[in-house]
Short mmCIF file of N, CA and C in Angstrom, two decimals:
data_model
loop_
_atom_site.label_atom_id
_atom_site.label_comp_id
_atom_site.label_asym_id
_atom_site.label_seq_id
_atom_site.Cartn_x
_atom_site.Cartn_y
_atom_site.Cartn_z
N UNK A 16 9.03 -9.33 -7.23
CA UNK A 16 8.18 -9.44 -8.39
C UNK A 16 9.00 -9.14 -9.64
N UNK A 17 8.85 -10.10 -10.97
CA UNK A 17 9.23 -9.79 -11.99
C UNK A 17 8.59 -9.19 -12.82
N UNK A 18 9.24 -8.72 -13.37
CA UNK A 18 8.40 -7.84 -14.72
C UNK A 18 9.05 -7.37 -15.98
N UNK A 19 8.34 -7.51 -17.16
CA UNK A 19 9.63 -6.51 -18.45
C UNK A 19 9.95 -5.44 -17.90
N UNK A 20 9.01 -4.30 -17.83
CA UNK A 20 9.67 -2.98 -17.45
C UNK A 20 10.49 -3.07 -16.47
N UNK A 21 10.77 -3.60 -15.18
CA UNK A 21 11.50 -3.51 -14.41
C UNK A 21 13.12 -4.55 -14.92
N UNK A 22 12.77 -5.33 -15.74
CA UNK A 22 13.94 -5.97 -16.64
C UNK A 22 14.53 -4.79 -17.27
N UNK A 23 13.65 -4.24 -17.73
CA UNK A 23 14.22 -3.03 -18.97
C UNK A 23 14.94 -1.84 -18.12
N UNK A 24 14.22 -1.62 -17.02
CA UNK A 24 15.21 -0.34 -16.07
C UNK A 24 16.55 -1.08 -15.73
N UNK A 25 16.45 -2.21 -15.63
CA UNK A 25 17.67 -2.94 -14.93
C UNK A 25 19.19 -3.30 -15.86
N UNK A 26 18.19 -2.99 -17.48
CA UNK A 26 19.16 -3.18 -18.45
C UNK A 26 19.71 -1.70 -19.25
N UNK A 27 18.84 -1.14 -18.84
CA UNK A 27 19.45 0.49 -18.64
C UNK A 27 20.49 0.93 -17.98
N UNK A 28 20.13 0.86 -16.78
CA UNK A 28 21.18 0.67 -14.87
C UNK A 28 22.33 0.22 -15.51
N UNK A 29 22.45 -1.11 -16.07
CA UNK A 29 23.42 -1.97 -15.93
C UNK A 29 24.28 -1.08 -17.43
N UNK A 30 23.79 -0.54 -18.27
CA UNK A 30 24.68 -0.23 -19.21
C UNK A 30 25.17 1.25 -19.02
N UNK A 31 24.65 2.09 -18.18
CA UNK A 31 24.89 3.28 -17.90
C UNK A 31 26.43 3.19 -16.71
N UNK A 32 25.95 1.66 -16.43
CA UNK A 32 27.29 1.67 -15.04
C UNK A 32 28.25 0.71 -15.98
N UNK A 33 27.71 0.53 -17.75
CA UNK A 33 28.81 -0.36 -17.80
C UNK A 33 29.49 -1.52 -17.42
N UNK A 34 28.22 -2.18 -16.39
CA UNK A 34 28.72 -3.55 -16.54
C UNK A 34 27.81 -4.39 -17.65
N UNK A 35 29.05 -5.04 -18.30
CA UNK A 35 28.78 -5.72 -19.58
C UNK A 35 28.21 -7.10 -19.27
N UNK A 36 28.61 -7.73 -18.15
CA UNK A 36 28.02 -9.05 -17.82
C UNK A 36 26.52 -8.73 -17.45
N UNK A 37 26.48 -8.06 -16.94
CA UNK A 37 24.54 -8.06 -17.17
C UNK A 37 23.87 -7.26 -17.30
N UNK A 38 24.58 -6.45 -18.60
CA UNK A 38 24.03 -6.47 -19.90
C UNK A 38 23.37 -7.25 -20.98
N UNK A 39 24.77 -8.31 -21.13
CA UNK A 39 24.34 -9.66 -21.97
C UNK A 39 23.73 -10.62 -21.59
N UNK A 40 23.50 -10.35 -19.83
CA UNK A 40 22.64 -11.47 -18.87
C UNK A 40 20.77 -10.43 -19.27
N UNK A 41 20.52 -9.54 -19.69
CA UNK A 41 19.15 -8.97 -19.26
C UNK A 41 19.29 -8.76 -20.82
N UNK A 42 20.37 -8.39 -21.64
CA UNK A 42 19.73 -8.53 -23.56
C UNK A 42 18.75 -10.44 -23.60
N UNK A 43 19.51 -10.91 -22.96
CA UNK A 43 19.66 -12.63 -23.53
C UNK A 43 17.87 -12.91 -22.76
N UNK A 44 17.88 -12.65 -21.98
CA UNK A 44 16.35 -13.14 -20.94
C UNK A 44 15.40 -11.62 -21.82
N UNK A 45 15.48 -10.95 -22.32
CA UNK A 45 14.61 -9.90 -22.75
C UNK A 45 14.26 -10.69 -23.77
N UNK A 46 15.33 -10.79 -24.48
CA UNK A 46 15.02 -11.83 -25.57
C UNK A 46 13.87 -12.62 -25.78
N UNK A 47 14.59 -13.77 -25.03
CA UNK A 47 13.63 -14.77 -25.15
C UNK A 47 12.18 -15.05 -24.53
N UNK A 48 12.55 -13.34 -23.33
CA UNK A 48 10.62 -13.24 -23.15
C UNK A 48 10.03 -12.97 -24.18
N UNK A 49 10.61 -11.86 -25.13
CA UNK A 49 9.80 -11.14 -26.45
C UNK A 49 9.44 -12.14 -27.47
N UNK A 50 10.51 -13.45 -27.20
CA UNK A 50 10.09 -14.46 -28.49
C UNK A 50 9.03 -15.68 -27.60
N UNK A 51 9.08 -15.81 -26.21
CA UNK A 51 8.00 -16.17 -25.70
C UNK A 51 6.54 -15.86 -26.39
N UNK A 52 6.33 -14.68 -25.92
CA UNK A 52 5.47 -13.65 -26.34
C UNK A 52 4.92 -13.75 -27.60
N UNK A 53 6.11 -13.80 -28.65
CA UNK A 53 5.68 -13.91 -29.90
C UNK A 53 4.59 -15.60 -30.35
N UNK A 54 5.52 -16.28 -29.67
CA UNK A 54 5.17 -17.86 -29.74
C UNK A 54 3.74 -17.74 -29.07
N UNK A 55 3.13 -17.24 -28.24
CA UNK A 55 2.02 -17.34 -27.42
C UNK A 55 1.58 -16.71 -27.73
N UNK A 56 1.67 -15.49 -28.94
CA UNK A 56 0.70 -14.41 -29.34
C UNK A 56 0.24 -13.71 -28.54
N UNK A 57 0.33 -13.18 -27.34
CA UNK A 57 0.27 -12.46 -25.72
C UNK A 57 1.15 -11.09 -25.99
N UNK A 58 0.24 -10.00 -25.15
CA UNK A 58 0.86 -8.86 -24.94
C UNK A 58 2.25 -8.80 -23.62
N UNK A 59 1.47 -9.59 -22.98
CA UNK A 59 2.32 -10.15 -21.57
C UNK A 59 2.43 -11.55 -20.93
N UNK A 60 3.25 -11.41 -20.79
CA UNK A 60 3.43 -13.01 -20.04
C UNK A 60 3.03 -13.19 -18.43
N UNK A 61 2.47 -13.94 -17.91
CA UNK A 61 1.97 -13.76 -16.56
C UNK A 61 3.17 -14.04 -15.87
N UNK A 62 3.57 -13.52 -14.64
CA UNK A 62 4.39 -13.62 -13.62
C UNK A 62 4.90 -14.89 -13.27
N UNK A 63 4.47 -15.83 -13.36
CA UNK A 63 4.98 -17.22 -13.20
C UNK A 63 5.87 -17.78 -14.07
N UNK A 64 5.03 -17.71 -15.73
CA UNK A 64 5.83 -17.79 -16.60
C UNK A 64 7.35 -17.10 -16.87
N UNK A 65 7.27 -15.66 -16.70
CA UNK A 65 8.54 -14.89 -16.61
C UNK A 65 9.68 -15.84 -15.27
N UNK A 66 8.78 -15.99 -14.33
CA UNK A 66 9.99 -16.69 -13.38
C UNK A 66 10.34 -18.16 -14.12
N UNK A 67 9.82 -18.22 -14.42
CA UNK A 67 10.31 -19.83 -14.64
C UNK A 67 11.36 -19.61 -16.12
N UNK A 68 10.91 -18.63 -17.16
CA UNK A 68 12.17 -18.32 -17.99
C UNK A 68 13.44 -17.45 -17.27
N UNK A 69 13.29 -17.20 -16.49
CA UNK A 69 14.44 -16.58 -15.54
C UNK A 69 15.39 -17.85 -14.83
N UNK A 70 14.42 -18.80 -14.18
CA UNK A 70 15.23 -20.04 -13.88
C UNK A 70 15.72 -20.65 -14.64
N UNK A 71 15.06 -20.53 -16.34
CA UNK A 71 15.56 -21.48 -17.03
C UNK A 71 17.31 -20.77 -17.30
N UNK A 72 16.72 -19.71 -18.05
CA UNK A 72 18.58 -18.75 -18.24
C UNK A 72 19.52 -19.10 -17.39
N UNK A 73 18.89 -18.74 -16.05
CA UNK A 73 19.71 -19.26 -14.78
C UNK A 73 20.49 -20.18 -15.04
N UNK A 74 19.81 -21.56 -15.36
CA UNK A 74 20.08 -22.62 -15.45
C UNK A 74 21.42 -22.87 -16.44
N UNK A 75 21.16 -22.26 -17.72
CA UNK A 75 21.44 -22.38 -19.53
C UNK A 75 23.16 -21.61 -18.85
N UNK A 76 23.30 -20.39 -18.05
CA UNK A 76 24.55 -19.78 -17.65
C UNK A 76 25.71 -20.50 -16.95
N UNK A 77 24.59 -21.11 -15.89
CA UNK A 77 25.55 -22.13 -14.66
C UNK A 77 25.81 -23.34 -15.29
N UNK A 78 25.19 -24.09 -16.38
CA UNK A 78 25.55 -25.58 -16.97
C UNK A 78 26.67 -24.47 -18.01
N UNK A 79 26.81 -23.56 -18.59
CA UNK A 79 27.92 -23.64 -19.71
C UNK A 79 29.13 -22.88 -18.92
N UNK A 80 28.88 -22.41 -17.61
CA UNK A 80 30.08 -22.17 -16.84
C UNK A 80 30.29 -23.19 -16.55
N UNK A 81 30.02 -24.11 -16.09
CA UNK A 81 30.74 -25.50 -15.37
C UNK A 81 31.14 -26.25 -16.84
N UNK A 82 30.69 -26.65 -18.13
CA UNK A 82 31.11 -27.08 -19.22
C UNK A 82 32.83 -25.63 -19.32
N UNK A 83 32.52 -24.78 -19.30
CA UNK A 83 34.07 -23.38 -19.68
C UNK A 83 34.76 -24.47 -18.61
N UNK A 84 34.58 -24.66 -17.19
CA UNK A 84 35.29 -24.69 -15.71
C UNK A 84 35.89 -25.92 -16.43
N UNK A 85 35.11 -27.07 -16.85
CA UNK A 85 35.56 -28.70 -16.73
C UNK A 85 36.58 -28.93 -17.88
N UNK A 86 36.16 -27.61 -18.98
CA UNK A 86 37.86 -27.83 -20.10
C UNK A 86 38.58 -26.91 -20.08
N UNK A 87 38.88 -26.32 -19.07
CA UNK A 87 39.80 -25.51 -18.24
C UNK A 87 39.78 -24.19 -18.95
N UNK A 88 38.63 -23.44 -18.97
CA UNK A 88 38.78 -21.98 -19.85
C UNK A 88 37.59 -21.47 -18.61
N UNK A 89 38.25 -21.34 -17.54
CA UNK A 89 37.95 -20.25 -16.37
C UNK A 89 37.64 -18.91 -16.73
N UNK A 90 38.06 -18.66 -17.80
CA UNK A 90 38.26 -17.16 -18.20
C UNK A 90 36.75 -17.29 -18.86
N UNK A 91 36.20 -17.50 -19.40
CA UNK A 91 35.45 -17.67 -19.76
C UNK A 91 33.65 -17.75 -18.79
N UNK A 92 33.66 -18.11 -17.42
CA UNK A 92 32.98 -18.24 -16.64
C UNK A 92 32.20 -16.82 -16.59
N UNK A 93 31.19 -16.32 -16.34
CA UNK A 93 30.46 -14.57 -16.03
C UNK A 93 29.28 -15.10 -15.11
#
């Protein structure tokens, strides 16, 4: 099950252990639930919706790693 608060413990977790990659993976999806939210005028977003902006990020990470991979800046991939 998804949820903000459990996003928000996870973006806590992740900065207390210092990993920076998802950090900027749970700032970036917090984000754009809160501007969801805003756009829909909603206190909360129902559970479906949250998954499906989770697939979308998903999505938005793995197409601009393979765009870093295909002009050879590997380093760049997270």
């Amino acid at each position: 099950m998804v949820s903000e608060a459990q996003l928000n413990d996870d973006l806590k977790a992740a900065m207390k252990a210092r990993q920076m990659e998802v950090v900027y993976v749970l700032r970036g999806l917090l984000t754009s639930i809160k501007t969801l939210k805003v756009e829909k005028m909603v206190p909360e977003l129902p559970e479906a919706e949250l998954i499906g902006l989770v697939r979308k990020e998903i999505n938005k990470r793995t197409e601009a790693a393979e765009f870093a991979r295909k002009a050879g800046r590997d380093e760049q991939e997270q």
